[in-house]
mmCIF file of C-alpha atoms in Angstrom:
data_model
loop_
_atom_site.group_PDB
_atom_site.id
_atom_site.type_symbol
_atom_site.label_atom_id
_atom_site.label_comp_id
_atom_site.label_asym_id
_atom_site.label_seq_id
_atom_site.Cartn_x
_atom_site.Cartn_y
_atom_site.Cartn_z
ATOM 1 C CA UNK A 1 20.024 8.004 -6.237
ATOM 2 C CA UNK A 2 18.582 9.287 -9.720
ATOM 3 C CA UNK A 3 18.437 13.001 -10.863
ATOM 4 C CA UNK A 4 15.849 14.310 -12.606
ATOM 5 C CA UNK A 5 18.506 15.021 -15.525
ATOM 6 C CA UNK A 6 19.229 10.804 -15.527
ATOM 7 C CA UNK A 7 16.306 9.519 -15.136
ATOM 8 C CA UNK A 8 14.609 11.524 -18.202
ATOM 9 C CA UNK A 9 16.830 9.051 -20.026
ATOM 10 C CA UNK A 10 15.808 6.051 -18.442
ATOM 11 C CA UNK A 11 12.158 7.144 -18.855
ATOM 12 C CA UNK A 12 12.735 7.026 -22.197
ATOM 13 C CA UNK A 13 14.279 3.705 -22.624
ATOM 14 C CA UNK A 14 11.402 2.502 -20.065
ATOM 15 C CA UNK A 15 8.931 2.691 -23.058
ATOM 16 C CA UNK A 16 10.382 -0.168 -25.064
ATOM 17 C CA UNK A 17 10.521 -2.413 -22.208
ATOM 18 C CA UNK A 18 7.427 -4.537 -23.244
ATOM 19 C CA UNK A 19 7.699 -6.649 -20.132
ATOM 20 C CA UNK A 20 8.153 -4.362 -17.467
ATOM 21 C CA UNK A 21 5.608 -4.864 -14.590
ATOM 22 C CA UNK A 22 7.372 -3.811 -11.543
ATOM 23 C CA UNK A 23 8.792 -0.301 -10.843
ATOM 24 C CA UNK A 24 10.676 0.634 -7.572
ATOM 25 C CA UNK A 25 12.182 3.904 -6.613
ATOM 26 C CA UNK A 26 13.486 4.934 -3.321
ATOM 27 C CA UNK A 27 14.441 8.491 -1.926
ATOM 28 C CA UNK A 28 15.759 10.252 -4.425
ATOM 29 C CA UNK A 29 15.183 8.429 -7.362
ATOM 30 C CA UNK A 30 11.956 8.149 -6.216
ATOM 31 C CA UNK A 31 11.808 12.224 -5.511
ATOM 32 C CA UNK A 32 13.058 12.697 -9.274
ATOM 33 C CA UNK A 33 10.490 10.435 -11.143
ATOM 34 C CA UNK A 34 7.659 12.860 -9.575
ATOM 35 C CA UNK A 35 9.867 16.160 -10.313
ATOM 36 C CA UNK A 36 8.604 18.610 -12.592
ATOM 37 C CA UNK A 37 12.164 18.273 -14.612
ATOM 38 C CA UNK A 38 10.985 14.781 -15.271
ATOM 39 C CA UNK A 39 7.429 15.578 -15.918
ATOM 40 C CA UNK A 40 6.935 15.340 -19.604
ATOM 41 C CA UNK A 41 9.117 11.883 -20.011
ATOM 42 C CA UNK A 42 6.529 10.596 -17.163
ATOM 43 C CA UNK A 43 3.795 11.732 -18.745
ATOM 44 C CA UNK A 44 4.888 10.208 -22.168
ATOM 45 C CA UNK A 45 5.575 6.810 -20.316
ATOM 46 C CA UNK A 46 2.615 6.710 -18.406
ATOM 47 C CA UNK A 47 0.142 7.234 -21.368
ATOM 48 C CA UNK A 48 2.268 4.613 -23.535
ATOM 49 C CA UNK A 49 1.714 2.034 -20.586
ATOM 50 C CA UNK A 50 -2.012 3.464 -21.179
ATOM 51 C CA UNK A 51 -2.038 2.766 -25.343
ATOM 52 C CA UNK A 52 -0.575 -0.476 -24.389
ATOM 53 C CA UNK A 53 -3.853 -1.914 -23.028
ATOM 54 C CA UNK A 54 -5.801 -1.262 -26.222
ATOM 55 C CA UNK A 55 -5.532 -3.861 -29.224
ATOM 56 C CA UNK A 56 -2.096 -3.163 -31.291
ATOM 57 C CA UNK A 57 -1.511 -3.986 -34.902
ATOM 58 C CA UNK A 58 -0.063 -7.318 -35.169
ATOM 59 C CA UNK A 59 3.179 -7.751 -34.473
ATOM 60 C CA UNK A 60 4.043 -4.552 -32.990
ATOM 61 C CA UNK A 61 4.758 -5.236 -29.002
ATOM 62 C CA UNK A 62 3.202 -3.793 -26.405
ATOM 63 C CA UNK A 63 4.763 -1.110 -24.040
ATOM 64 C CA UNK A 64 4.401 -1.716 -20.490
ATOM 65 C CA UNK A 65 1.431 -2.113 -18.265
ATOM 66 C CA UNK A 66 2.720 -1.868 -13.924
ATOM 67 C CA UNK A 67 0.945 -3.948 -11.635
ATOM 68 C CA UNK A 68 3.298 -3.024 -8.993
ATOM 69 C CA UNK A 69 4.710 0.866 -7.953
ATOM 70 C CA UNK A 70 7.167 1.344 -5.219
ATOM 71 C CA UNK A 71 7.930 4.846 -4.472
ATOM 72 C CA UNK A 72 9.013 5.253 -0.823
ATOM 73 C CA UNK A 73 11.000 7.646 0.854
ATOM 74 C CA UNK A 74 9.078 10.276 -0.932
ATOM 75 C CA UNK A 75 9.854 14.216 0.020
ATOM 76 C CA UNK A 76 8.367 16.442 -2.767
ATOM 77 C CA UNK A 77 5.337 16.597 -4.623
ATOM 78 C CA UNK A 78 5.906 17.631 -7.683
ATOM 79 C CA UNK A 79 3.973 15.378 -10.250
ATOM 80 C CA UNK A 80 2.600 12.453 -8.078
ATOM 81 C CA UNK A 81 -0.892 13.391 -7.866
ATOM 82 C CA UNK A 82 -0.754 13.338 -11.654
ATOM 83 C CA UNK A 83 0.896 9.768 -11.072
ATOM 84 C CA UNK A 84 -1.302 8.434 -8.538
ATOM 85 C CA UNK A 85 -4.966 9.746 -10.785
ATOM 86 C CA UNK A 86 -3.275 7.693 -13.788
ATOM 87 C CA UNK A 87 -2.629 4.567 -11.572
ATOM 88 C CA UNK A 88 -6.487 3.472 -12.003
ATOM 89 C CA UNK A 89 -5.973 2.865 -15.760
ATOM 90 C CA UNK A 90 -3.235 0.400 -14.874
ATOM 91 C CA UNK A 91 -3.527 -3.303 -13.759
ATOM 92 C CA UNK A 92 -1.878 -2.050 -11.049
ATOM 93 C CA UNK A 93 -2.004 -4.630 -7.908
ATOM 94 C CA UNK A 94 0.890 -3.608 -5.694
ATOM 95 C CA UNK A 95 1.444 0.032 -4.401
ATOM 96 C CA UNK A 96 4.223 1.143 -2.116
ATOM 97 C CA UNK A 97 4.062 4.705 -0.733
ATOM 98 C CA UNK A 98 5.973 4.054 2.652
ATOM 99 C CA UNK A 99 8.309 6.373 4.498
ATOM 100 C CA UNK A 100 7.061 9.469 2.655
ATOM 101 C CA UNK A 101 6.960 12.809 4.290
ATOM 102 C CA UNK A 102 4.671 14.728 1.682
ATOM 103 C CA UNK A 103 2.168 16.480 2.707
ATOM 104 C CA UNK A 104 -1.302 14.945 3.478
ATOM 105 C CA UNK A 105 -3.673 17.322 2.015
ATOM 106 C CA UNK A 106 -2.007 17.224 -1.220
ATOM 107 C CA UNK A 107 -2.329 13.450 -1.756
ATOM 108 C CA UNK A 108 -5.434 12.193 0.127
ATOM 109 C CA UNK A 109 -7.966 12.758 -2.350
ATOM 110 C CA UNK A 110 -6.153 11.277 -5.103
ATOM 111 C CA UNK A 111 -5.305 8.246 -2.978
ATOM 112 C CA UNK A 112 -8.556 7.195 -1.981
ATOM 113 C CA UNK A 113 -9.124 7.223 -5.910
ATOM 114 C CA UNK A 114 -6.435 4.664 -5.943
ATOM 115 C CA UNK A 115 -7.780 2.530 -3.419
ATOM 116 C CA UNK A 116 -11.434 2.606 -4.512
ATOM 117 C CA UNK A 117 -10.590 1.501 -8.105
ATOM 118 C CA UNK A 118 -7.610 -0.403 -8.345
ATOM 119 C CA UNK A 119 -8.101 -4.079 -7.323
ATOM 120 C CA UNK A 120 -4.831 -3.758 -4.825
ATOM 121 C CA UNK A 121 -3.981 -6.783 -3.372
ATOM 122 C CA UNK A 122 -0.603 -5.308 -1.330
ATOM 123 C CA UNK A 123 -0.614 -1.765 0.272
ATOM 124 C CA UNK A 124 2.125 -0.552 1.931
ATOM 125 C CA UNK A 125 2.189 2.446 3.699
ATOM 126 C CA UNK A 126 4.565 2.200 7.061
ATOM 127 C CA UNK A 127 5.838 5.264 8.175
ATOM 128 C CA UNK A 128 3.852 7.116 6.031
ATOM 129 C CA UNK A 129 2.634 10.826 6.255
ATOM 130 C CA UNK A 130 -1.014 10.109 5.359
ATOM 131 C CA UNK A 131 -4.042 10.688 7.550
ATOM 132 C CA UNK A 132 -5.186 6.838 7.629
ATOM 133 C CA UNK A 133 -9.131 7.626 8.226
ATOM 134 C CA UNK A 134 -9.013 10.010 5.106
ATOM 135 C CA UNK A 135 -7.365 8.111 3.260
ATOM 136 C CA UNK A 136 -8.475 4.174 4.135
ATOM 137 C CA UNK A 137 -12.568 4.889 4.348
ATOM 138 C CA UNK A 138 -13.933 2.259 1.435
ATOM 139 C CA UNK A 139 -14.034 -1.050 1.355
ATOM 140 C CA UNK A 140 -10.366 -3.191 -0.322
ATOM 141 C CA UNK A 141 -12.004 -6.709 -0.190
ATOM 142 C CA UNK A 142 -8.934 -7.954 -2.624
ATOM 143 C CA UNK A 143 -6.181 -6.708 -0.252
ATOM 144 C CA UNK A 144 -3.946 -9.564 1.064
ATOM 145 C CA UNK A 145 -1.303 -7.693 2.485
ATOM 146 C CA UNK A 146 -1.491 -4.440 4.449
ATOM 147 C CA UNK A 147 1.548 -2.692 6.329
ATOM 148 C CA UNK A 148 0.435 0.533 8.300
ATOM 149 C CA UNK A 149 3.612 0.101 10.748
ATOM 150 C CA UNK A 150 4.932 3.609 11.798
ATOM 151 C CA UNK A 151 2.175 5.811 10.307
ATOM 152 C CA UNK A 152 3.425 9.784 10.980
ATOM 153 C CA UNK A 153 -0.150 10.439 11.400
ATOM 154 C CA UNK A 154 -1.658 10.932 14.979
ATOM 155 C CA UNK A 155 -4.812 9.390 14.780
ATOM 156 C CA UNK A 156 -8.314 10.376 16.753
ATOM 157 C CA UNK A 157 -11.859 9.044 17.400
ATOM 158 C CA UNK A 158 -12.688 11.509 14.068
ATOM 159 C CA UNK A 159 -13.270 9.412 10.866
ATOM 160 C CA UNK A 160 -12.638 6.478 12.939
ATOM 161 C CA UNK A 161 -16.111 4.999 11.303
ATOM 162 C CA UNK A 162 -14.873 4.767 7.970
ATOM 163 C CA UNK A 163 -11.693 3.261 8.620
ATOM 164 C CA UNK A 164 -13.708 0.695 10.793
ATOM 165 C CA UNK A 165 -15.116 -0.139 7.773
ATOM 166 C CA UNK A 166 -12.263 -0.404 5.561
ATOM 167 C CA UNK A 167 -10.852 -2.800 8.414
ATOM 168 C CA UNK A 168 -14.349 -4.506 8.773
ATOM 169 C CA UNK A 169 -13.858 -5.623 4.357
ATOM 170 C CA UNK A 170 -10.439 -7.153 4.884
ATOM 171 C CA UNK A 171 -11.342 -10.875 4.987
ATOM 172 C CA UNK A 172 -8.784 -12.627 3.052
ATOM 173 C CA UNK A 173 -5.376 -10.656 4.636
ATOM 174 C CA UNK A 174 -2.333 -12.803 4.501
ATOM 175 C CA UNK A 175 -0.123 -10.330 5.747
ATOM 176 C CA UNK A 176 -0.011 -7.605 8.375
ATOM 177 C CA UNK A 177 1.782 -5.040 9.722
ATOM 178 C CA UNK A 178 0.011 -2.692 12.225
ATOM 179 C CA UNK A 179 2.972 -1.403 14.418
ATOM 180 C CA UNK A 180 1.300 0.007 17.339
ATOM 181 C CA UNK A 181 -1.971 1.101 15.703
ATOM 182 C CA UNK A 182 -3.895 -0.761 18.172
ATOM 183 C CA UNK A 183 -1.820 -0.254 21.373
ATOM 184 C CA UNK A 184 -2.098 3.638 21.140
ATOM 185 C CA UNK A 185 -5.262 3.798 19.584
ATOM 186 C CA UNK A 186 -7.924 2.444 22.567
ATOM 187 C CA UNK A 187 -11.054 2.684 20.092
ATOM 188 C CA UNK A 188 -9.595 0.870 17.388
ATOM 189 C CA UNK A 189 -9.284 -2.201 19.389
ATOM 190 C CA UNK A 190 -12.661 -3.548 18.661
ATOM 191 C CA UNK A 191 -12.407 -3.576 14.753
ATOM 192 C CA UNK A 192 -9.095 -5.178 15.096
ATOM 193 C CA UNK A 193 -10.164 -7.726 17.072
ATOM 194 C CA UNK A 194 -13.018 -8.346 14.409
ATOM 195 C CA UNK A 195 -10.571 -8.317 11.861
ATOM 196 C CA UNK A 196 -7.868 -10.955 13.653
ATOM 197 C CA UNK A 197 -10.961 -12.986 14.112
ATOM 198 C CA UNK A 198 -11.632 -12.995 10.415
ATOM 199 C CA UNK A 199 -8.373 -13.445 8.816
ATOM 200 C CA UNK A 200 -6.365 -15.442 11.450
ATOM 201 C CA UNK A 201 -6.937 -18.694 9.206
ATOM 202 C CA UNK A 202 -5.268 -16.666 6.020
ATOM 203 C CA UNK A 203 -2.645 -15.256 8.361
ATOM 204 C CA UNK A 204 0.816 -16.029 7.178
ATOM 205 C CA UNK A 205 2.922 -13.114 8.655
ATOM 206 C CA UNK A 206 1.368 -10.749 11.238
ATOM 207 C CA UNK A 207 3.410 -7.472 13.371
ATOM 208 C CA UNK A 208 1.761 -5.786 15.864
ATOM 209 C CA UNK A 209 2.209 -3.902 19.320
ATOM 210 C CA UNK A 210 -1.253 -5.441 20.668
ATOM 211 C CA UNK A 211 -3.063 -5.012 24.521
ATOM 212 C CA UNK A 212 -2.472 -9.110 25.179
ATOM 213 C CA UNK A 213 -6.239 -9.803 26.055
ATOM 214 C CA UNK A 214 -6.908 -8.659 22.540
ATOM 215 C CA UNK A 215 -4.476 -11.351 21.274
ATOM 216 C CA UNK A 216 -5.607 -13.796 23.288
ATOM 217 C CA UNK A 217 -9.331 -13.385 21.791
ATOM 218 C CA UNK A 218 -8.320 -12.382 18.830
ATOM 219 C CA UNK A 219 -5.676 -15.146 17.838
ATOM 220 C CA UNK A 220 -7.767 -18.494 19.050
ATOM 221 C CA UNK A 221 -6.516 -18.152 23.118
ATOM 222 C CA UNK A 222 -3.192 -19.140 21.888
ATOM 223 C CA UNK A 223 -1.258 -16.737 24.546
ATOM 224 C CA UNK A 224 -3.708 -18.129 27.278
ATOM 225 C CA UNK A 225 -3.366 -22.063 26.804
ATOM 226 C CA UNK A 226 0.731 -21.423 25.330
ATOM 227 C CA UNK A 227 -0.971 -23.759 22.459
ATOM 228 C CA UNK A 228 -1.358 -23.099 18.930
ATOM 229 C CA UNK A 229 -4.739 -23.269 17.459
ATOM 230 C CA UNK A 230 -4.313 -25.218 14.230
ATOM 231 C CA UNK A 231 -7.141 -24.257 12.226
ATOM 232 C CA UNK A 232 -6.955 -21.148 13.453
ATOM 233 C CA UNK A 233 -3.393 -20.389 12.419
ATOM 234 C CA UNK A 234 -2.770 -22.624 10.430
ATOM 235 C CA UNK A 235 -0.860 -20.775 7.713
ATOM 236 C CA UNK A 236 1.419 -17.902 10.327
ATOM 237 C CA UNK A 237 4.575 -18.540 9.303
ATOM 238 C CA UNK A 238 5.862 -15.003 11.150
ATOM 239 C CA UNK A 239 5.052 -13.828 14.123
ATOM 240 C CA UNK A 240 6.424 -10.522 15.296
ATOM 241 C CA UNK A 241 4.569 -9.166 18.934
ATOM 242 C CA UNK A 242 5.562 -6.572 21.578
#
Protein backbone atom coordinates (compact mmCIF):
# COMPACT_ATOMS: atom_id res chain seq x y z
CA UNK A 1 0.00 0.00 0.00
CA UNK A 2 0.55 3.93 -0.28
CA UNK A 3 2.00 6.20 2.53
CA UNK A 4 0.87 9.33 3.16
CA UNK A 5 4.56 10.58 2.23
CA UNK A 6 3.93 8.76 -1.59
CA UNK A 7 0.86 9.45 -2.28
CA UNK A 8 1.24 13.43 -1.70
CA UNK A 9 3.16 12.93 -4.93
CA UNK A 10 0.74 11.13 -6.79
CA UNK A 11 -1.92 13.65 -5.65
CA UNK A 12 -0.09 15.98 -7.31
CA UNK A 13 0.42 14.40 -10.60
CA UNK A 14 -3.46 13.37 -10.25
CA UNK A 15 -4.32 17.05 -11.18
CA UNK A 16 -3.11 16.93 -14.76
CA UNK A 17 -4.82 13.81 -15.49
CA UNK A 18 -7.70 15.43 -17.54
CA UNK A 19 -9.36 12.08 -18.05
CA UNK A 20 -9.37 10.53 -14.87
CA UNK A 21 -12.89 9.32 -13.79
CA UNK A 22 -12.29 6.39 -11.66
CA UNK A 23 -10.30 6.35 -8.36
CA UNK A 24 -9.73 3.13 -6.25
CA UNK A 25 -7.84 2.76 -3.06
CA UNK A 26 -7.75 -0.15 -0.79
CA UNK A 27 -6.43 -0.50 2.90
CA UNK A 28 -3.75 1.45 3.22
CA UNK A 29 -3.60 3.44 0.34
CA UNK A 30 -6.93 4.03 0.92
CA UNK A 31 -6.13 4.95 4.87
CA UNK A 32 -3.38 7.50 3.49
CA UNK A 33 -5.51 9.47 0.89
CA UNK A 34 -7.87 10.47 4.02
CA UNK A 35 -4.68 11.11 6.41
CA UNK A 36 -4.11 14.40 7.69
CA UNK A 37 -0.32 14.13 6.14
CA UNK A 38 -2.11 14.02 2.86
CA UNK A 39 -4.68 16.58 3.62
CA UNK A 40 -3.68 19.67 1.80
CA UNK A 41 -2.66 17.72 -1.66
CA UNK A 42 -6.43 16.28 -1.28
CA UNK A 43 -7.81 19.29 -0.72
CA UNK A 44 -5.93 20.95 -3.71
CA UNK A 45 -7.11 17.95 -5.97
CA UNK A 46 -10.47 17.86 -4.91
CA UNK A 47 -11.24 21.63 -5.54
CA UNK A 48 -9.31 21.39 -9.04
CA UNK A 49 -11.76 18.42 -9.96
CA UNK A 50 -14.30 21.24 -8.59
CA UNK A 51 -12.84 24.32 -11.08
CA UNK A 52 -12.93 21.71 -13.67
CA UNK A 53 -16.75 21.75 -14.03
CA UNK A 54 -16.94 25.49 -14.69
CA UNK A 55 -16.26 26.84 -18.37
CA UNK A 56 -12.24 27.03 -19.00
CA UNK A 57 -10.52 29.33 -21.41
CA UNK A 58 -10.15 27.67 -24.63
CA UNK A 59 -7.76 25.36 -25.02
CA UNK A 60 -6.67 24.86 -21.59
CA UNK A 61 -7.87 21.09 -20.48
CA UNK A 62 -9.84 20.30 -17.89
CA UNK A 63 -8.66 18.57 -14.60
CA UNK A 64 -10.59 15.71 -13.51
CA UNK A 65 -14.18 15.27 -12.58
CA UNK A 66 -14.76 11.26 -10.55
CA UNK A 67 -17.85 9.60 -11.20
CA UNK A 68 -16.61 6.65 -9.42
CA UNK A 69 -14.66 6.47 -5.64
CA UNK A 70 -13.50 3.24 -4.22
CA UNK A 71 -12.10 3.49 -0.85
CA UNK A 72 -12.53 0.18 1.04
CA UNK A 73 -10.78 -1.30 3.73
CA UNK A 74 -10.93 1.98 5.45
CA UNK A 75 -9.47 2.21 9.30
CA UNK A 76 -8.96 5.94 10.18
CA UNK A 77 -10.77 8.97 9.78
CA UNK A 78 -8.73 11.48 9.28
CA UNK A 79 -10.03 13.70 6.31
CA UNK A 80 -12.97 11.64 4.81
CA UNK A 81 -15.79 13.52 6.08
CA UNK A 82 -14.15 16.45 4.32
CA UNK A 83 -14.02 13.93 1.25
CA UNK A 84 -17.35 12.54 1.41
CA UNK A 85 -19.21 16.60 1.93
CA UNK A 86 -17.14 17.44 -1.41
CA UNK A 87 -18.42 14.27 -3.26
CA UNK A 88 -21.90 16.15 -4.05
CA UNK A 89 -20.11 18.67 -6.32
CA UNK A 90 -18.84 15.76 -8.38
CA UNK A 91 -20.65 13.73 -11.14
CA UNK A 92 -19.95 11.19 -8.98
CA UNK A 93 -22.11 7.85 -9.85
CA UNK A 94 -20.21 5.01 -8.23
CA UNK A 95 -19.17 4.97 -4.47
CA UNK A 96 -17.37 2.16 -2.73
CA UNK A 97 -17.01 2.37 1.07
CA UNK A 98 -16.93 -1.49 1.82
CA UNK A 99 -14.97 -3.32 4.48
CA UNK A 100 -14.37 -0.15 6.53
CA UNK A 101 -14.13 -0.25 10.24
CA UNK A 102 -14.47 3.63 11.00
CA UNK A 103 -16.52 4.66 13.26
CA UNK A 104 -20.29 5.23 12.58
CA UNK A 105 -21.04 8.39 14.27
CA UNK A 106 -18.31 10.11 12.57
CA UNK A 107 -19.50 9.39 9.01
CA UNK A 108 -23.32 8.99 9.03
CA UNK A 109 -24.33 12.41 8.67
CA UNK A 110 -22.09 13.19 5.95
CA UNK A 111 -23.12 10.03 4.12
CA UNK A 112 -26.65 10.48 3.95
CA UNK A 113 -25.53 13.90 2.27
CA UNK A 114 -23.96 11.71 -0.28
CA UNK A 115 -26.79 9.62 -0.92
CA UNK A 116 -29.47 12.33 -0.99
CA UNK A 117 -27.61 14.39 -3.66
CA UNK A 118 -25.51 12.44 -5.75
CA UNK A 119 -27.45 10.60 -8.51
CA UNK A 120 -25.55 7.10 -7.43
CA UNK A 121 -26.31 4.47 -9.55
CA UNK A 122 -23.78 1.69 -7.65
CA UNK A 123 -23.38 1.64 -3.78
CA UNK A 124 -21.33 -0.61 -2.22
CA UNK A 125 -21.10 -1.01 1.23
CA UNK A 126 -20.49 -4.95 2.28
CA UNK A 127 -18.93 -5.41 5.38
CA UNK A 128 -19.22 -2.07 6.26
CA UNK A 129 -19.25 -0.36 9.78
CA UNK A 130 -22.25 1.91 9.09
CA UNK A 131 -25.59 1.87 10.88
CA UNK A 132 -27.76 1.03 7.60
CA UNK A 133 -31.17 2.79 8.95
CA UNK A 134 -29.09 6.04 9.66
CA UNK A 135 -27.48 6.03 6.99
CA UNK A 136 -29.97 4.52 3.99
CA UNK A 137 -33.38 6.63 5.11
CA UNK A 138 -34.15 8.71 1.60
CA UNK A 139 -35.20 7.67 -1.36
CA UNK A 140 -31.99 6.45 -4.37
CA UNK A 141 -34.50 5.94 -7.28
CA UNK A 142 -31.24 5.92 -9.77
CA UNK A 143 -29.45 3.10 -7.87
CA UNK A 144 -28.91 -0.04 -10.04
CA UNK A 145 -26.65 -1.84 -7.99
CA UNK A 146 -26.64 -2.18 -4.20
CA UNK A 147 -24.26 -4.57 -2.10
CA UNK A 148 -25.06 -4.47 1.75
CA UNK A 149 -23.44 -8.14 2.16
CA UNK A 150 -21.68 -8.42 5.62
CA UNK A 151 -22.79 -5.10 7.18
CA UNK A 152 -20.80 -4.88 10.89
CA UNK A 153 -23.87 -3.21 12.00
CA UNK A 154 -26.48 -5.15 14.19
CA UNK A 155 -29.58 -3.96 13.03
CA UNK A 156 -33.11 -3.46 15.13
CA UNK A 157 -36.83 -2.68 14.58
CA UNK A 158 -35.46 1.24 15.36
CA UNK A 159 -35.28 3.35 12.12
CA UNK A 160 -36.46 0.37 10.38
CA UNK A 161 -39.23 2.88 8.67
CA UNK A 162 -36.88 4.84 6.85
CA UNK A 163 -34.84 2.23 5.49
CA UNK A 164 -38.23 0.60 4.38
CA UNK A 165 -38.47 3.41 2.42
CA UNK A 166 -35.19 3.67 0.92
CA UNK A 167 -35.84 -0.13 -0.07
CA UNK A 168 -39.52 0.72 -1.09
CA UNK A 169 -37.63 3.61 -4.10
CA UNK A 170 -35.35 0.97 -5.56
CA UNK A 171 -37.28 0.04 -8.73
CA UNK A 172 -34.81 -0.29 -11.40
CA UNK A 173 -31.92 -2.56 -9.27
CA UNK A 174 -29.88 -4.70 -11.53
CA UNK A 175 -27.74 -5.93 -8.99
CA UNK A 176 -27.90 -7.14 -5.40
CA UNK A 177 -26.13 -8.21 -2.69
CA UNK A 178 -27.98 -8.51 0.68
CA UNK A 179 -25.93 -11.27 2.53
CA UNK A 180 -28.14 -12.28 5.25
CA UNK A 181 -29.98 -8.98 5.80
CA UNK A 182 -33.20 -10.64 5.44
CA UNK A 183 -32.56 -14.04 7.12
CA UNK A 184 -31.54 -12.37 10.51
CA UNK A 185 -33.59 -9.51 10.26
CA UNK A 186 -37.51 -11.03 10.65
CA UNK A 187 -39.13 -7.43 10.05
CA UNK A 188 -37.31 -6.63 7.09
CA UNK A 189 -38.77 -9.44 5.22
CA UNK A 190 -41.80 -7.66 4.03
CA UNK A 191 -40.00 -4.68 2.23
CA UNK A 192 -37.75 -7.15 0.64
CA UNK A 193 -40.24 -9.08 -0.64
CA UNK A 194 -41.81 -5.76 -2.11
CA UNK A 195 -38.65 -4.93 -3.46
CA UNK A 196 -37.83 -8.61 -5.26
CA UNK A 197 -41.29 -8.15 -6.56
CA UNK A 198 -40.37 -4.88 -8.16
CA UNK A 199 -37.04 -5.37 -9.59
CA UNK A 200 -36.98 -9.16 -10.38
CA UNK A 201 -37.53 -8.22 -14.22
CA UNK A 202 -34.19 -5.80 -14.01
CA UNK A 203 -32.45 -8.48 -11.96
CA UNK A 204 -29.21 -9.51 -13.51
CA UNK A 205 -27.13 -10.72 -10.46
CA UNK A 206 -28.81 -11.19 -7.05
CA UNK A 207 -26.94 -12.76 -3.38
CA UNK A 208 -28.87 -13.35 -0.61
CA UNK A 209 -29.33 -15.67 2.57
CA UNK A 210 -33.33 -15.56 2.14
CA UNK A 211 -36.33 -17.58 4.42
CA UNK A 212 -37.31 -19.82 1.01
CA UNK A 213 -41.12 -18.90 1.15
CA UNK A 214 -39.93 -15.37 0.66
CA UNK A 215 -38.12 -16.50 -2.53
CA UNK A 216 -40.65 -18.39 -3.69
CA UNK A 217 -43.13 -15.21 -3.64
CA UNK A 218 -40.75 -13.01 -4.17
CA UNK A 219 -38.89 -14.48 -7.33
CA UNK A 220 -42.19 -15.58 -9.56
CA UNK A 221 -42.66 -19.32 -7.56
CA UNK A 222 -39.59 -20.33 -9.31
CA UNK A 223 -38.28 -22.57 -6.17
CA UNK A 224 -41.92 -24.01 -5.94
CA UNK A 225 -42.61 -25.17 -9.69
CA UNK A 226 -38.28 -25.80 -10.17
CA UNK A 227 -39.28 -23.48 -13.37
CA UNK A 228 -37.98 -20.25 -14.33
CA UNK A 229 -40.35 -17.47 -14.81
CA UNK A 230 -39.25 -15.78 -18.03
CA UNK A 231 -40.59 -12.45 -17.80
CA UNK A 232 -40.00 -12.44 -14.50
CA UNK A 233 -36.28 -13.12 -14.63
CA UNK A 234 -35.60 -12.62 -17.57
CA UNK A 235 -32.30 -10.76 -17.33
CA UNK A 236 -30.53 -12.97 -13.82
CA UNK A 237 -27.58 -13.94 -15.15
CA UNK A 238 -26.17 -14.82 -11.31
CA UNK A 239 -27.72 -16.38 -8.85
CA UNK A 240 -26.03 -16.85 -5.52
CA UNK A 241 -28.71 -18.36 -2.51
CA UNK A 242 -28.15 -20.05 0.88
Amino acid sequence: GLHSVHLCGGLRRLRGLGQLRHLQLGWESADALVSEEAGEELMELLEAGLASGSSQPHGQQKTFQLESLALFGLSRVGNLRLLLETLPLLPLTSLDLSHNVVGQALLEPSMMTVLESCHLTKLNLTGSNLNLPAVLNSAAPTLQELRLGGCRAPLGPQGSELLQRFLGSLEDLQVLELGNLGQMQPWLRRPLLKLLRSCAPLLRHLQAKLPANLLEVGLGGMFATGTMDRTTLARLEWLELE
